[in-house]
Short mmCIF file of C-alpha atoms in Angstrom, two decimals:
data_model
loop_
_atom_site.label_atom_id
_atom_site.label_comp_id
_atom_site.label_asym_id
_atom_site.label_seq_id
_atom_site.Cartn_x
_atom_site.Cartn_y
_atom_site.Cartn_z
CA MET A 1 -6.39 5.55 -21.20
CA SER A 2 -5.91 4.18 -24.67
CA ASP A 3 -4.30 1.36 -26.60
CA ARG A 4 -2.98 3.95 -29.09
CA GLN A 5 -5.04 2.70 -32.00
CA LYS A 6 -4.60 4.78 -35.12
CA GLY A 7 -6.17 8.20 -34.75
CA LEU A 8 -6.87 8.03 -30.99
CA VAL A 9 -3.93 10.15 -29.85
CA GLU A 10 -4.47 12.78 -32.54
CA THR A 11 -8.20 12.98 -31.78
CA LYS A 12 -7.59 13.26 -28.05
CA ASN A 13 -5.08 16.08 -28.54
CA GLU A 14 -7.55 17.93 -30.75
CA VAL A 15 -10.76 17.44 -28.76
CA VAL A 16 -9.48 17.37 -25.15
CA PRO A 17 -5.89 18.67 -25.33
CA HIS A 18 -5.54 19.14 -21.56
CA ALA A 19 -6.84 15.71 -20.55
CA ILE A 20 -4.49 13.35 -18.72
CA ASN A 21 -3.25 10.65 -21.06
CA ARG A 22 -2.41 7.08 -20.06
CA ARG A 23 -1.51 4.03 -22.07
CA CYS A 24 -2.80 0.55 -21.36
CA ALA A 25 0.02 -1.48 -19.80
CA ARG A 26 -1.38 -4.68 -21.29
CA HIS A 27 -1.06 -3.30 -24.80
CA ILE A 28 2.39 -1.89 -24.04
CA TYR A 29 3.46 -5.32 -22.83
CA ALA A 30 2.08 -6.97 -25.98
CA ASN A 31 4.41 -4.78 -28.05
CA PHE A 32 7.22 -5.26 -25.53
CA ARG A 33 6.86 -9.06 -25.62
CA SER A 34 7.08 -9.16 -29.41
CA GLN A 35 10.69 -8.02 -29.05
CA PHE A 36 11.64 -9.08 -25.52
CA ALA A 37 9.96 -12.32 -24.47
CA GLY A 38 10.59 -14.16 -21.22
CA ALA A 39 8.92 -14.91 -17.89
CA ALA A 40 11.35 -12.79 -15.85
CA LEU A 41 10.94 -9.78 -18.11
CA LYS A 42 7.16 -10.14 -17.87
CA ARG A 43 7.33 -10.29 -14.08
CA TYR A 44 9.45 -7.17 -13.78
CA PHE A 45 7.34 -5.32 -16.34
CA ARG A 46 4.23 -6.04 -14.27
CA GLN A 47 6.06 -4.94 -11.13
CA ALA A 48 7.13 -1.68 -12.78
CA SER A 49 3.64 -0.87 -14.04
CA ARG A 50 1.91 -1.66 -10.74
CA SER A 51 4.39 -0.13 -8.32
CA TYR A 52 3.07 2.61 -6.04
CA SER A 53 6.58 3.94 -5.41
CA ALA A 54 9.42 5.21 -7.56
CA ALA A 55 11.74 2.91 -5.62
CA GLY A 56 9.77 -0.16 -6.66
CA PHE A 57 9.51 1.09 -10.23
CA ASN A 58 13.23 1.81 -10.51
CA PHE A 59 14.12 -1.56 -8.98
CA ALA A 60 12.00 -3.37 -11.57
CA LEU A 61 13.57 -1.39 -14.41
CA TYR A 62 17.03 -2.11 -12.99
CA LYS A 63 16.29 -5.85 -13.07
CA ILE A 64 15.04 -5.53 -16.65
CA LYS A 65 18.25 -3.71 -17.55
CA GLU A 66 20.29 -6.53 -16.03
CA LEU A 67 18.39 -9.10 -18.08
CA LYS A 68 18.11 -7.19 -21.35
CA PRO A 69 19.56 -3.66 -21.72
CA ALA A 70 17.69 -3.15 -24.99
CA ALA A 71 14.38 -3.83 -23.23
CA TYR A 72 15.26 -1.24 -20.59
CA GLU A 73 16.00 1.36 -23.27
CA TRP A 74 12.74 0.49 -25.03
CA LEU A 75 10.71 1.17 -21.89
CA LEU A 76 12.50 4.44 -21.15
CA LYS A 77 11.02 5.87 -24.35
CA ILE A 78 7.54 5.71 -22.80
CA PRO A 79 6.92 8.37 -20.12
CA ALA A 80 6.35 6.67 -16.75
CA GLU A 81 3.28 8.81 -16.05
CA MET A 82 1.55 7.03 -18.92
CA TRP A 83 1.88 3.47 -17.63
CA SER A 84 3.20 3.22 -14.05
CA ARG A 85 1.07 3.81 -10.96
CA HIS A 86 3.73 5.66 -9.00
CA ALA A 87 3.83 8.43 -11.60
CA PHE A 88 0.10 8.86 -12.19
CA ASP A 89 -1.36 12.31 -11.62
CA PRO A 90 -2.72 12.17 -8.03
CA ARG A 91 -5.69 14.31 -9.05
CA ILE A 92 -7.03 11.32 -10.97
CA LYS A 93 -8.33 8.96 -8.30
CA ASN A 94 -7.90 5.84 -10.37
CA ASP A 95 -4.93 3.49 -10.30
CA HIS A 96 -5.87 1.15 -13.15
CA VAL A 97 -2.98 0.35 -15.47
CA THR A 98 -5.09 -1.34 -18.18
CA ASN A 99 -8.20 -0.36 -20.11
CA ASN A 100 -9.97 -3.61 -19.21
CA ILE A 101 -12.96 -1.68 -17.85
CA SER A 102 -13.72 0.01 -21.17
CA GLU A 103 -13.11 -3.19 -23.10
CA SER A 104 -15.43 -5.10 -20.77
CA PHE A 105 -18.07 -2.42 -21.31
CA ASN A 106 -17.71 -2.67 -25.08
CA HIS A 107 -18.12 -6.44 -24.84
CA TRP A 108 -21.18 -6.03 -22.60
CA VAL A 109 -22.78 -3.56 -25.02
CA GLY A 110 -22.28 -6.09 -27.81
CA GLU A 111 -24.26 -5.60 -31.00
CA LEU A 112 -25.79 -2.36 -29.70
CA ARG A 113 -22.55 -0.60 -30.65
CA SER A 114 -23.53 -0.69 -34.32
CA LYS A 115 -27.17 0.36 -33.85
CA PRO A 116 -28.64 3.84 -34.54
CA ILE A 117 -28.30 6.18 -31.56
CA LEU A 118 -31.93 5.99 -30.34
CA THR A 119 -31.99 2.20 -30.61
CA LYS A 120 -28.65 2.06 -28.84
CA VAL A 121 -29.77 4.29 -25.95
CA ASP A 122 -32.99 2.36 -25.44
CA GLY A 123 -31.12 -0.94 -25.59
CA LEU A 124 -28.64 0.28 -22.98
CA ARG A 125 -31.53 1.40 -20.77
CA ALA A 126 -33.03 -2.09 -20.87
CA LYS A 127 -29.68 -3.78 -20.20
CA LEU A 128 -28.99 -1.46 -17.26
CA MET A 129 -32.41 -2.07 -15.74
CA SER A 130 -31.82 -5.80 -15.86
CA ARG A 131 -28.29 -5.50 -14.48
CA LEU A 132 -29.30 -3.21 -11.62
CA GLN A 133 -32.08 -5.57 -10.60
CA LYS A 134 -29.69 -8.53 -10.53
CA ARG A 135 -27.20 -6.53 -8.47
CA LYS A 136 -29.94 -5.49 -6.07
CA GLN A 137 -31.05 -9.08 -5.52
CA LYS A 138 -27.47 -10.15 -4.95
CA GLY A 139 -26.78 -7.23 -2.61
CA ILE A 140 -29.74 -8.14 -0.41
CA THR A 141 -27.90 -11.31 0.60
CA TRP A 142 -24.81 -9.41 1.80
CA SER A 143 -24.21 -8.34 5.37
CA GLY A 144 -22.46 -5.10 6.32
CA LEU A 145 -21.97 -1.85 4.43
CA VAL A 146 -19.00 -2.90 2.29
CA VAL A 147 -19.16 -5.33 -0.63
CA PRO A 148 -17.47 -8.73 -0.09
CA ASN A 149 -14.65 -8.22 -2.61
CA VAL A 150 -13.60 -4.98 -0.92
CA VAL A 151 -13.78 -6.59 2.52
CA LYS A 152 -11.52 -9.38 1.28
CA GLU A 153 -9.01 -6.91 -0.15
CA LEU A 154 -8.97 -4.80 3.01
CA ASN A 155 -8.45 -7.90 5.15
CA ASN A 156 -5.47 -8.85 2.98
CA VAL A 157 -4.04 -5.35 3.36
CA LYS A 158 -4.66 -5.48 7.09
CA GLU A 159 -2.76 -8.75 7.35
CA GLU A 160 0.17 -7.40 5.32
CA SER A 161 0.39 -4.34 7.54
CA ARG A 162 1.29 -6.46 10.57
CA LYS A 163 4.93 -6.56 9.46
CA CYS A 164 5.14 -2.75 9.57
CA HIS A 165 6.47 -0.72 12.49
CA LEU A 166 4.71 2.50 13.49
CA LEU A 167 6.19 5.70 14.95
CA VAL A 168 3.84 8.49 16.03
CA ALA A 169 4.86 12.04 15.08
CA GLU A 170 1.63 13.80 16.09
CA ASP A 171 -2.11 13.18 16.16
CA HIS A 172 -2.50 12.84 12.40
CA GLU A 173 1.05 12.19 11.18
CA PHE A 174 3.08 9.00 11.48
CA GLU A 175 6.18 7.28 10.19
CA VAL A 176 5.61 3.74 9.01
CA GLN A 177 8.60 1.45 8.52
CA ASP A 178 7.85 -1.20 5.91
CA ASP A 179 10.82 -3.48 5.19
CA ASN A 180 13.60 -1.14 4.04
CA ILE A 181 11.32 1.77 3.13
CA ASN A 182 10.02 4.43 5.51
CA TYR A 183 6.76 6.24 4.76
CA ILE A 184 5.48 9.49 6.21
CA VAL A 185 1.71 9.14 6.52
CA ASN A 186 -0.67 12.06 7.00
CA LEU A 187 -4.22 10.89 7.70
CA ARG A 188 -5.66 14.40 7.68
CA GLU A 189 -4.43 15.09 4.15
CA LYS A 190 -4.96 11.48 3.01
CA LYS A 191 -1.48 11.07 1.57
CA HIS A 192 1.82 9.39 2.24
CA VAL A 193 5.33 10.02 0.98
CA ILE A 194 8.48 7.97 0.99
CA ALA A 195 10.79 9.49 3.57
CA GLY A 196 13.82 11.03 1.91
CA PHE A 197 12.36 10.94 -1.58
CA GLY A 198 9.28 13.17 -1.36
CA ILE A 199 7.34 11.06 -3.83
CA TYR A 200 3.64 11.85 -3.52
CA LEU A 201 1.16 9.00 -3.50
CA ALA A 202 -2.57 9.36 -3.08
CA PHE A 203 -4.25 6.07 -3.89
CA HIS A 204 -7.13 4.73 -1.84
CA VAL A 205 -5.86 1.21 -1.27
CA GLY A 206 -2.51 2.55 -0.12
CA MET A 207 -4.22 4.82 2.38
CA GLN A 208 -6.33 1.92 3.64
CA HIS A 209 -3.10 0.05 4.34
CA TRP A 210 -1.88 2.78 6.66
CA GLU A 211 -5.28 3.53 8.20
CA TYR A 212 -5.72 -0.09 9.22
CA LEU A 213 -2.21 -0.22 10.62
CA ILE A 214 -2.53 3.01 12.58
CA GLU A 215 -5.99 2.16 13.88
CA GLU A 216 -4.66 -1.09 15.32
CA ARG A 217 -1.47 0.32 16.82
CA ILE A 218 -2.81 3.46 18.54
#
């Protein structure tokens, strides 16, 4: 994932030509906002970038088109697989739409970025030792096998799943009715598709949604 700084795309195509390419949605929005500002446009842009389904993505783009046709045309020039979750390559088990992780790492590294390679490596070693020790001490205070933030997220997903209706097809396959969208869920293959559309989704949080629902209803 990149912010398309000068030279990045060309270097990527030369060094790793077959690598999957994504663009940071935050940087896309910064360029988008410079031409098409507004709270509603921002909301629908975020919805489009974070949608796990083509239906949600298309709905958000439709609303953008209603508000500002030129903004809709601007977004169509960027391939969806570069910035929207629903179109990400399912082989890449990561659904991040921004490059915040790499930018946070660069900030954490700090002045070591400009040091000679041996000084940099030794500095990173020391920083990692300190960080791992702090994490260990914090982890000792936790109960259970799952970290608190993940438990909180899964509990939220579990609560949201209560509005869904479950139909059993066979031992490992189910139809889940969620509002006006039906999903075919296969727990054995760890995937779900939107019934009638055949759109493949394979993201962990999405699967947790269905696994919690099915576990409770069976």
